[in-house]
Every structure is written in structure tokens, then in C-alpha cells.
Amino acid sequence: MSTLIARAEAHSPAVGFGERLAENQRRVFQIAYSVLGNSADAEDVAQEAFLRAYQKFDSLREAEKFRAWVNRIVFRLALNRKRGYRRRLERDTAWQSMESPAMVDGAKEAEQQVMLDRLRKEIERLPAKLRSVLLLSLVEEMDAADVGVVLGIPAGTVRSRVHTARKLLLEVMQ
Amino acid sequence: MKNACERWKDQLRETALTGARTPQFAEHLQTCANCSAELRDLEARRARLDTLLPLVAQGAEPPADFRARVLAAAEAAGKRRRVRRWQAWTLAGAAATAAIVLVVGAVLHRGTTGKIQPEGLAAAQKLAEWRAPSDSLLATPGQEILRTTPKLGESYLNVPMKAVEEE
Ligand SMILES: [Zn+2]
């Protein structure tokens, strides 16, 4: 009887899902934040990624599968949202001046904030291939192999692109 | 001297990023104030980059109630899906009921036509048998003539008017 209940509980998506959510939320949020640069959007996109994972949780019960899937989905969702913003910005700049990005919560000092804004702009100017690899590599708990899984490239390629990106940034960060 | 340092340009950046230096470059650094100064500058930039870069992704944390909020949203979405499924079933049920009503109605209707009133039936039969008056006019003598071959001694013009009169 108890095994029957346990089996029923294991089949209920809410049980295993809460656990997976706890394991992945920090990384998933950071992936979104690295692309979008503000907490509100990052939270939105991270939540959307988890809701999608919940909908197909039956095929994502395994921890590794869940992790890889949600990493990829949140990155794609974040890129989509950013693209939408950029399109709107391009459309609106005809009559509206560009707004500076939202204050970054982690940067305590104003000077550091200014530097961080500049760095973000320089990262935006990197070739897309280098930018994606760099942003994902900056997320805690994402090693070269994890980044490679999201982008569909080997870990070695990830490492060499990160190096190239850093070299280019070294040039522009006076 | 500046031109001679050009060849160390990339090595300077590699060293600033990774700390690795080839023996030849180490030797050059000991004799070249220019490259030593540039290396110090690049190393300072790399240190700034190392401080700032992690903040690009790690500058914010998910809010404390993030997990609770996602779980609530997931549950609400699940409920909505269940309701949608229920609505779909209800709709399917309604469609099935409508189909049954139609079939039963048709059968019952056929049942009532079986018990139609005798005078109505007679009228319908009369209507079915009715032929326009012109039909008899169309039965010309010629048709009758052509239908039968006259016997020996009979004339084609010997038209029997009996059929027409019967109408
Ligand atoms: Zn030199």
C-alpha cells in the first residue's frame, strides 16, 4: 500500500519538480540575467523556462536531462526577449532617446556600475558566437562542457572562444 | 625599439590573460621597459575584467520567493490545463448528446410519418399519380401508328382512340 502511494506521489509532477526547481533555479536565473542584464526580465524568463519544464516534466525527471534542457530553454527564451527589445528599441529610437540599462544589483559602487555598463556594451559588440559562449561561461556552475551542451559545440571550442572573447575585451576595457 | 616590440604584441596579451610567458619573451621583458610597462597596464585591465565579468551573470540572485512563485504558477497552469481538458470533454459530450438527439428525433419523425392520416395519404397518392392534362394531348396519333405495324389490309390511319379516351 505504501509503495502504491509512493508510486502515485512519484508520478505527481509537483513532487519531483520542486526538487529540480531548487537545484536549478540559481543557474537558470543567472543564464537569463547574463543575457538580459536586469533582474525583473531574468525572473520572468526563468519562470517561463521552469513552467515549460513542468509541462513536460514526465520526460525530464532525470536530473541531468532536466538540467541540460532547462539551461538550453532559458538561454533561448532570454535571447528571444532580448531580440524583441532590440527590435522595439530600433523602432523607437527614431523619436526616443536610448535609455540606460537598469542598475545592476550586484554592483555596489557607482564607478563599478559605470564600468559594468561599459563592459556590457562591449560584450554586445562581440561577434555573436563569442558573446554566447562568454555569457554562458560567466554563469556559476556552468563549465565548458555545460556551455557546449547548450550551444551544441565541443568543450574545447568553448574554451578557445572564451579566451578569444577575453582577449578582445582586454583591448577595449581601458 | 618600438618596431622590434611589435612581434611581442600578441604574446603580451596572452601573458596578461594566462600568466604564461615563453623564455624568449621573459628575456625580452627584462631588457624592454616599453613592453614591461604595457604588460603591467594589460594586467591591470585583466584584473578589472576579472572583477567585472562575473557580475555580468552573477550580479543578481533570484528573489527569495522565486521557488514558491514558480510552483504556484505551475500549479495554476496545471489547473487551467485540467479545466481546459474538462471543457474539451464537456464540449465533446455536448456534441455527442446533440448527435443522439438528432438521430432519435429522426427515428421518431419517421415513426410519425408511418401513422399519417388516411385523407393525407390519399391526397399524397393522388398527387403522385397526377399527370398534367397536356400529357394526353402529347399522345398523338402518330405515336400509336408508329408503335404498331398495320396488319395486311389495315391502314396506318386507322388510329385507335381508346387510350386517349381512357385518360
Ligand atoms: Zn618590447
Tab-separated table of C-alpha atoms and ligand atoms in Angstrom:
chain	number	residue	atom	x	y	z
A	1	MET	CA	0.000	0.000	0.000
A	2	SER	CA	2.756	2.424	0.970
A	3	THR	CA	4.638	1.615	-2.259
A	4	LEU	CA	1.465	2.337	-4.161
A	5	ILE	CA	1.227	5.760	-2.547
A	6	ALA	CA	4.918	6.368	-3.137
A	7	ARG	CA	4.483	5.449	-6.768
A	8	ALA	CA	1.485	7.757	-7.087
A	9	GLU	CA	3.449	10.578	-5.479
A	10	ALA	CA	6.437	9.986	-7.727
A	11	HIS	CA	4.099	10.225	-10.674
A	12	SER	CA	2.602	13.505	-9.479
A	13	PRO	CA	4.661	16.213	-11.231
A	14	ALA	CA	4.664	18.574	-8.253
A	15	VAL	CA	6.841	16.347	-6.061
A	16	GLY	CA	9.945	15.775	-8.169
A	17	PHE	CA	9.577	19.122	-9.847
A	18	GLY	CA	10.010	21.151	-6.654
A	19	GLU	CA	13.290	19.390	-6.063
A	20	ARG	CA	14.551	20.029	-9.592
A	21	LEU	CA	13.475	23.643	-9.315
A	22	ALA	CA	15.532	24.090	-6.157
A	23	GLU	CA	18.594	22.503	-7.755
A	24	ASN	CA	18.457	24.605	-10.913
A	25	GLN	CA	16.880	27.951	-10.103
A	26	ARG	CA	20.051	29.878	-9.335
A	27	ARG	CA	21.859	28.832	-12.507
A	28	VAL	CA	18.774	29.270	-14.697
A	29	PHE	CA	18.218	32.758	-13.302
A	30	GLN	CA	21.860	33.665	-13.931
A	31	ILE	CA	21.719	32.477	-17.540
A	32	ALA	CA	18.749	34.765	-18.153
A	33	TYR	CA	20.385	37.593	-16.248
A	34	SER	CA	23.638	37.333	-18.198
A	35	VAL	CA	21.739	37.849	-21.448
A	36	LEU	CA	19.171	40.418	-20.290
A	37	GLY	CA	21.072	42.394	-17.660
A	38	ASN	CA	18.175	43.080	-15.315
A	39	SER	CA	16.521	41.084	-12.547
A	40	ALA	CA	12.876	41.611	-13.491
A	41	ASP	CA	13.298	40.259	-17.011
A	42	ALA	CA	15.593	37.491	-15.810
A	43	GLU	CA	12.986	36.382	-13.277
A	44	ASP	CA	10.242	36.394	-15.900
A	45	VAL	CA	12.219	34.356	-18.363
A	46	ALA	CA	13.487	31.917	-15.715
A	47	GLN	CA	9.923	31.328	-14.550
A	48	GLU	CA	8.765	30.749	-18.119
A	49	ALA	CA	11.542	28.183	-18.604
A	50	PHE	CA	10.523	26.299	-15.456
A	51	LEU	CA	6.841	26.348	-16.397
A	52	ARG	CA	7.718	24.781	-19.719
A	53	ALA	CA	9.805	22.192	-17.938
A	54	TYR	CA	6.854	21.473	-15.654
A	55	GLN	CA	4.577	20.876	-18.623
A	56	LYS	CA	6.830	18.144	-19.941
A	57	PHE	CA	8.231	17.007	-16.647
A	58	ASP	CA	7.373	13.378	-17.376
A	59	SER	CA	10.247	13.260	-19.845
A	60	LEU	CA	12.593	15.410	-17.686
A	61	ARG	CA	12.548	13.560	-14.361
A	62	GLU	CA	16.190	12.595	-14.621
A	63	ALA	CA	18.357	15.313	-13.009
A	64	GLU	CA	20.886	15.568	-15.857
A	65	LYS	CA	18.190	15.704	-18.504
A	66	PHE	CA	16.308	18.392	-16.609
A	67	ARG	CA	19.460	20.454	-16.122
A	68	ALA	CA	20.507	20.328	-19.787
A	69	TRP	CA	17.001	21.008	-21.051
A	70	VAL	CA	16.264	23.946	-18.782
A	71	ASN	CA	19.692	25.514	-19.477
A	72	ARG	CA	19.023	25.451	-23.182
A	73	ILE	CA	15.436	26.678	-22.945
A	74	VAL	CA	16.155	29.608	-20.643
A	75	PHE	CA	19.034	30.747	-22.837
A	76	ARG	CA	16.836	30.655	-25.924
A	77	LEU	CA	13.958	32.418	-24.187
A	78	ALA	CA	16.315	35.135	-22.955
A	79	LEU	CA	17.772	35.664	-26.433
A	80	ASN	CA	14.256	35.887	-27.881
A	81	ARG	CA	13.224	38.501	-25.358
A	82	LYS	CA	16.382	40.480	-25.973
A	83	ARG	CA	15.791	40.369	-29.722
A	84	GLY	CA	12.278	41.681	-29.147
A	85	TYR	CA	13.645	44.546	-27.064
A	86	ARG	CA	16.268	45.374	-29.638
A	87	ARG	CA	13.686	45.477	-32.417
A	88	ARG	CA	11.464	47.749	-30.338
A	89	LEU	CA	14.452	49.923	-29.496
A	90	GLU	CA	15.419	50.254	-33.143
A	91	ARG	CA	11.837	51.197	-33.969
A	92	ASP	CA	11.542	53.677	-31.094
A	93	THR	CA	14.908	55.421	-31.273
A	94	ALA	CA	13.579	57.481	-34.170
A	95	TRP	CA	11.719	59.627	-31.660
A	96	GLN	CA	13.003	58.472	-28.291
A	97	SER	CA	16.484	58.624	-26.829
A	98	MET	CA	18.034	55.360	-25.700
A	99	GLU	CA	17.510	54.583	-22.040
A	100	SER	CA	20.463	53.449	-19.999
A	101	PRO	CA	20.175	49.871	-18.761
A	102	ALA	CA	18.723	49.198	-15.332
A	103	MET	CA	21.025	49.387	-12.318
A	104	VAL	CA	22.764	46.105	-11.678
A	105	ASP	CA	22.011	44.891	-8.197
A	106	GLY	CA	25.384	43.277	-7.588
A	107	ALA	CA	27.485	46.345	-8.345
A	108	LYS	CA	27.782	48.339	-5.165
A	109	GLU	CA	29.784	51.303	-6.264
A	110	ALA	CA	28.700	53.818	-8.848
A	111	GLU	CA	32.094	53.658	-10.552
A	112	GLN	CA	31.865	49.933	-10.839
A	113	GLN	CA	28.344	50.351	-12.179
A	114	VAL	CA	29.604	52.619	-14.927
A	115	MET	CA	32.363	50.158	-15.782
A	116	LEU	CA	29.911	47.282	-15.824
A	117	ASP	CA	27.592	49.151	-18.186
A	118	ARG	CA	30.528	49.778	-20.457
A	119	LEU	CA	31.577	46.160	-20.294
A	120	ARG	CA	28.052	45.043	-21.204
A	121	LYS	CA	28.106	47.321	-24.234
A	122	GLU	CA	31.458	45.901	-25.297
A	123	ILE	CA	30.144	42.365	-24.875
A	124	GLU	CA	27.198	43.334	-27.092
A	125	ARG	CA	29.673	44.316	-29.774
A	126	LEU	CA	31.419	40.944	-29.746
A	127	PRO	CA	30.630	38.540	-32.591
A	128	ALA	CA	27.527	36.536	-31.623
A	129	LYS	CA	29.444	33.246	-31.450
A	130	LEU	CA	31.893	34.658	-28.926
A	131	ARG	CA	29.216	36.518	-26.991
A	132	SER	CA	27.007	33.454	-26.393
A	133	VAL	CA	29.934	31.377	-25.192
A	134	LEU	CA	31.237	34.137	-22.927
A	135	LEU	CA	27.859	34.918	-21.313
A	136	LEU	CA	27.127	31.274	-20.550
A	137	SER	CA	30.633	30.726	-19.210
A	138	LEU	CA	30.165	33.570	-16.737
A	139	VAL	CA	27.341	31.700	-15.040
A	140	GLU	CA	28.337	29.880	-11.859
A	141	GLU	CA	28.031	26.117	-12.133
A	142	MET	CA	28.491	26.244	-15.904
A	143	ASP	CA	31.692	24.602	-17.046
A	144	ALA	CA	32.874	24.389	-20.645
A	145	ALA	CA	31.024	21.090	-21.128
A	146	ASP	CA	27.730	22.585	-19.886
A	147	VAL	CA	28.109	25.571	-22.188
A	148	GLY	CA	28.924	23.234	-25.052
A	149	VAL	CA	25.713	21.284	-24.443
A	150	VAL	CA	23.613	24.454	-24.607
A	151	LEU	CA	25.256	25.655	-27.813
A	152	GLY	CA	25.904	22.296	-29.431
A	153	ILE	CA	29.682	22.742	-29.653
A	154	PRO	CA	32.599	20.826	-28.091
A	155	ALA	CA	34.021	21.947	-24.747
A	156	GLY	CA	37.366	22.688	-26.407
A	157	THR	CA	35.693	25.143	-28.771
A	158	VAL	CA	34.006	26.779	-25.778
A	159	ARG	CA	37.356	27.285	-24.033
A	160	SER	CA	39.069	28.747	-27.081
A	161	ARG	CA	36.170	31.116	-27.795
A	162	VAL	CA	36.111	32.333	-24.197
A	163	HIS	CA	39.802	33.052	-24.479
A	164	THR	CA	39.330	34.979	-27.726
A	165	ALA	CA	36.455	36.960	-26.229
A	166	ARG	CA	38.524	37.907	-23.171
A	167	LYS	CA	41.389	38.956	-25.384
A	168	LEU	CA	39.125	41.245	-27.393
A	169	LEU	CA	37.635	42.724	-24.215
A	170	LEU	CA	41.110	43.324	-22.806
A	171	GLU	CA	41.741	45.530	-25.814
A	172	VAL	CA	38.673	47.711	-25.296
A	173	MET	CA	38.490	47.854	-21.489
A	174	GLN	CA	40.813	50.757	-20.775
B	1	MET	CA	62.836	49.733	-30.415
B	2	LYS	CA	59.042	50.214	-30.866
B	3	ASN	CA	59.101	48.297	-34.147
B	4	ALA	CA	61.055	45.476	-32.566
B	5	CYS	CA	58.324	45.188	-29.905
B	6	GLU	CA	55.574	44.701	-32.499
B	7	ARG	CA	56.331	40.995	-32.636
B	8	TRP	CA	55.554	40.698	-28.897
B	9	LYS	CA	52.141	42.320	-29.178
B	10	ASP	CA	50.134	39.104	-29.078
B	11	GLN	CA	52.459	37.495	-26.541
B	12	LEU	CA	51.864	40.471	-24.225
B	13	ARG	CA	48.112	39.850	-24.295
B	14	GLU	CA	48.491	36.105	-23.848
B	15	THR	CA	50.731	36.680	-20.858
B	16	ALA	CA	48.359	39.240	-19.379
B	17	LEU	CA	45.464	36.768	-19.703
B	18	THR	CA	47.117	33.498	-18.764
B	19	GLY	CA	50.320	34.473	-16.950
B	20	ALA	CA	52.272	32.180	-19.261
B	21	ARG	CA	55.393	33.576	-20.899
B	22	THR	CA	57.855	31.933	-23.223
B	23	PRO	CA	61.546	32.094	-22.237
B	24	GLN	CA	62.283	34.417	-25.169
B	25	PHE	CA	59.526	36.805	-24.109
B	26	ALA	CA	60.693	36.724	-20.473
B	27	GLU	CA	64.153	37.633	-21.706
B	28	HIS	CA	62.770	40.497	-23.805
B	29	LEU	CA	60.781	41.832	-20.860
B	30	GLN	CA	63.936	42.094	-18.768
B	31	THR	CA	65.514	44.400	-21.328
B	32	CYS	CA	62.439	46.311	-22.603
B	33	ALA	CA	60.835	48.915	-20.371
B	34	ASN	CA	58.183	49.535	-23.020
B	35	CYS	CA	56.839	46.011	-23.024
B	36	SER	CA	57.145	45.738	-19.247
B	37	ALA	CA	55.010	48.860	-18.847
B	38	GLU	CA	52.480	47.626	-21.379
B	39	LEU	CA	52.297	44.277	-19.625
B	40	ARG	CA	51.614	45.976	-16.302
B	41	ASP	CA	48.833	48.002	-17.963
B	42	LEU	CA	47.312	44.914	-19.581
B	43	GLU	CA	47.489	43.001	-16.308
B	44	ALA	CA	45.655	45.798	-14.533
B	45	ARG	CA	42.961	45.692	-17.219
B	46	ARG	CA	42.705	41.931	-16.900
B	47	ALA	CA	42.246	42.283	-13.139
B	48	ARG	CA	39.386	44.767	-13.739
B	49	LEU	CA	37.890	42.411	-16.292
B	50	ASP	CA	38.132	39.532	-13.810
B	51	THR	CA	36.254	41.590	-11.232
B	52	LEU	CA	33.571	42.817	-13.592
B	53	LEU	CA	32.930	39.840	-15.858
B	54	PRO	CA	31.375	37.550	-13.213
B	55	LEU	CA	28.955	40.343	-12.284
B	56	VAL	CA	27.502	40.206	-15.784
B	57	ALA	CA	25.881	36.887	-14.874
B	58	GLN	CA	26.168	36.721	-11.108
B	59	GLY	CA	25.298	40.318	-10.316
B	60	ALA	CA	21.822	39.310	-9.198
B	61	GLU	CA	20.155	36.432	-7.402
B	62	PRO	CA	16.685	35.049	-7.907
B	63	PRO	CA	14.311	36.516	-5.298
B	64	ALA	CA	13.842	34.502	-2.098
B	65	ASP	CA	10.291	33.522	-3.017
B	66	PHE	CA	11.169	32.545	-6.589
B	67	ARG	CA	10.650	28.826	-5.983
B	68	ALA	CA	7.303	29.341	-4.270
B	69	ARG	CA	6.153	31.629	-7.059
B	70	VAL	CA	7.114	29.203	-9.812
B	71	LEU	CA	5.422	26.319	-8.009
B	72	ALA	CA	2.254	28.367	-7.601
B	73	ALA	CA	2.314	29.351	-11.263
B	74	ALA	CA	2.945	25.757	-12.303
B	75	GLU	CA	0.047	24.567	-10.194
B	76	ALA	CA	-2.230	27.266	-11.621
B	77	ALA	CA	-1.174	26.356	-15.158
B	78	GLY	CA	-1.805	22.691	-14.403
B	79	LYS	CA	-5.269	23.539	-13.081
B	80	ARG	CA	-6.012	25.620	-16.175
B	81	ARG	CA	-4.926	22.710	-18.329
B	82	ARG	CA	-7.174	20.366	-16.370
B	83	VAL	CA	-10.080	22.804	-16.744
B	84	ARG	CA	-9.383	23.096	-20.473
B	85	ARG	CA	-9.349	19.313	-20.712
B	86	TRP	CA	-12.607	19.181	-18.759
B	87	GLN	CA	-14.100	21.798	-21.071
B	88	ALA	CA	-12.985	19.791	-24.091
B	89	TRP	CA	-14.642	16.688	-22.657
B	90	THR	CA	-17.782	18.676	-21.871
B	91	LEU	CA	-17.822	20.016	-25.401
B	92	ALA	CA	-17.333	16.539	-26.821
B	93	GLY	CA	-20.131	15.309	-24.558
B	94	ALA	CA	-22.425	18.089	-25.730
B	95	ALA	CA	-21.662	17.246	-29.351
B	96	ALA	CA	-22.380	13.588	-28.733
B	97	THR	CA	-25.654	14.476	-26.982
B	98	ALA	CA	-26.652	16.694	-29.892
B	99	ALA	CA	-25.924	13.862	-32.332
B	100	ILE	CA	-28.027	11.435	-30.278
B	101	VAL	CA	-30.890	13.931	-30.122
B	102	LEU	CA	-30.752	14.311	-33.900
B	103	VAL	CA	-30.806	10.561	-34.532
B	104	VAL	CA	-33.596	9.896	-32.039
B	105	GLY	CA	-35.556	12.818	-33.479
B	106	ALA	CA	-35.195	11.437	-36.987
B	107	VAL	CA	-36.356	7.985	-35.881
B	108	LEU	CA	-39.342	9.426	-34.023
B	109	HIS	CA	-40.173	11.591	-37.021
B	110	ARG	CA	-40.133	8.555	-39.279
B	111	GLY	CA	-42.392	6.856	-36.728
B	112	THR	CA	-44.978	9.633	-37.000
B	113	THR	CA	-44.901	9.562	-40.809
B	114	GLY	CA	-45.934	5.905	-40.564
B	115	LYS	CA	-49.071	6.963	-38.704
B	116	ILE	CA	-50.067	9.613	-41.212
B	117	GLN	CA	-53.799	10.411	-41.513
B	118	PRO	CA	-55.709	8.397	-44.244
B	119	GLU	CA	-57.016	11.518	-46.008
B	120	GLY	CA	-53.475	12.913	-46.139
B	121	LEU	CA	-52.204	9.642	-47.563
B	122	ALA	CA	-54.930	9.617	-50.210
B	123	ALA	CA	-54.063	13.182	-51.160
B	124	ALA	CA	-50.410	12.282	-51.442
B	125	GLN	CA	-51.167	9.263	-53.609
B	126	LYS	CA	-53.383	11.367	-55.831
B	127	LEU	CA	-50.621	13.908	-56.124
B	128	ALA	CA	-48.137	11.208	-57.082
B	129	GLU	CA	-50.404	9.826	-59.771
B	130	TRP	CA	-51.425	13.145	-61.151
B	131	ARG	CA	-50.351	13.871	-64.676
B	132	ALA	CA	-50.667	17.140	-66.450
B	133	PRO	CA	-53.610	17.341	-68.884
B	134	SER	CA	-51.206	18.079	-71.695
B	135	ASP	CA	-49.845	14.526	-71.327
B	136	SER	CA	-52.919	13.183	-73.162
B	137	LEU	CA	-52.530	15.798	-75.855
B	138	LEU	CA	-48.970	14.708	-76.330
B	139	ALA	CA	-50.161	11.171	-77.078
B	140	THR	CA	-50.516	11.954	-80.749
B	141	PRO	CA	-51.984	9.503	-83.259
B	142	GLY	CA	-48.583	9.353	-84.880
B	143	GLN	CA	-47.079	7.621	-81.848
B	144	GLU	CA	-49.687	4.909	-81.951
B	145	ILE	CA	-49.245	4.473	-85.688
B	146	LEU	CA	-45.523	4.024	-85.319
B	147	ARG	CA	-45.869	1.618	-82.422
B	148	THR	CA	-47.820	-0.957	-84.342
B	149	THR	CA	-47.268	-2.366	-87.728
B	150	PRO	CA	-50.650	-2.473	-89.534
B	151	LYS	CA	-51.914	-5.884	-90.451
B	152	LEU	CA	-52.496	-6.685	-94.028
B	153	GLY	CA	-55.383	-4.612	-95.314
B	154	GLU	CA	-55.295	-2.133	-92.386
B	155	SER	CA	-54.446	1.463	-92.876
B	156	TYR	CA	-51.879	3.411	-90.949
B	157	LEU	CA	-54.605	5.964	-90.473
B	158	ASN	CA	-56.784	3.587	-88.547
B	159	VAL	CA	-55.979	5.186	-85.201
B	160	PRO	CA	-57.400	3.630	-82.073
B	161	MET	CA	-58.593	6.497	-79.881
B	162	LYS	CA	-59.330	4.247	-76.954
B	163	ALA	CA	-56.134	5.012	-74.968
B	164	VAL	CA	-56.691	8.743	-75.175
B	165	GLU	CA	-60.264	8.438	-74.114
B	166	GLU	CA	-59.287	6.430	-71.070
B	167	GLU	CA	-57.404	9.338	-69.578
C	1	ZN	ZN	59.472	45.449	-26.007
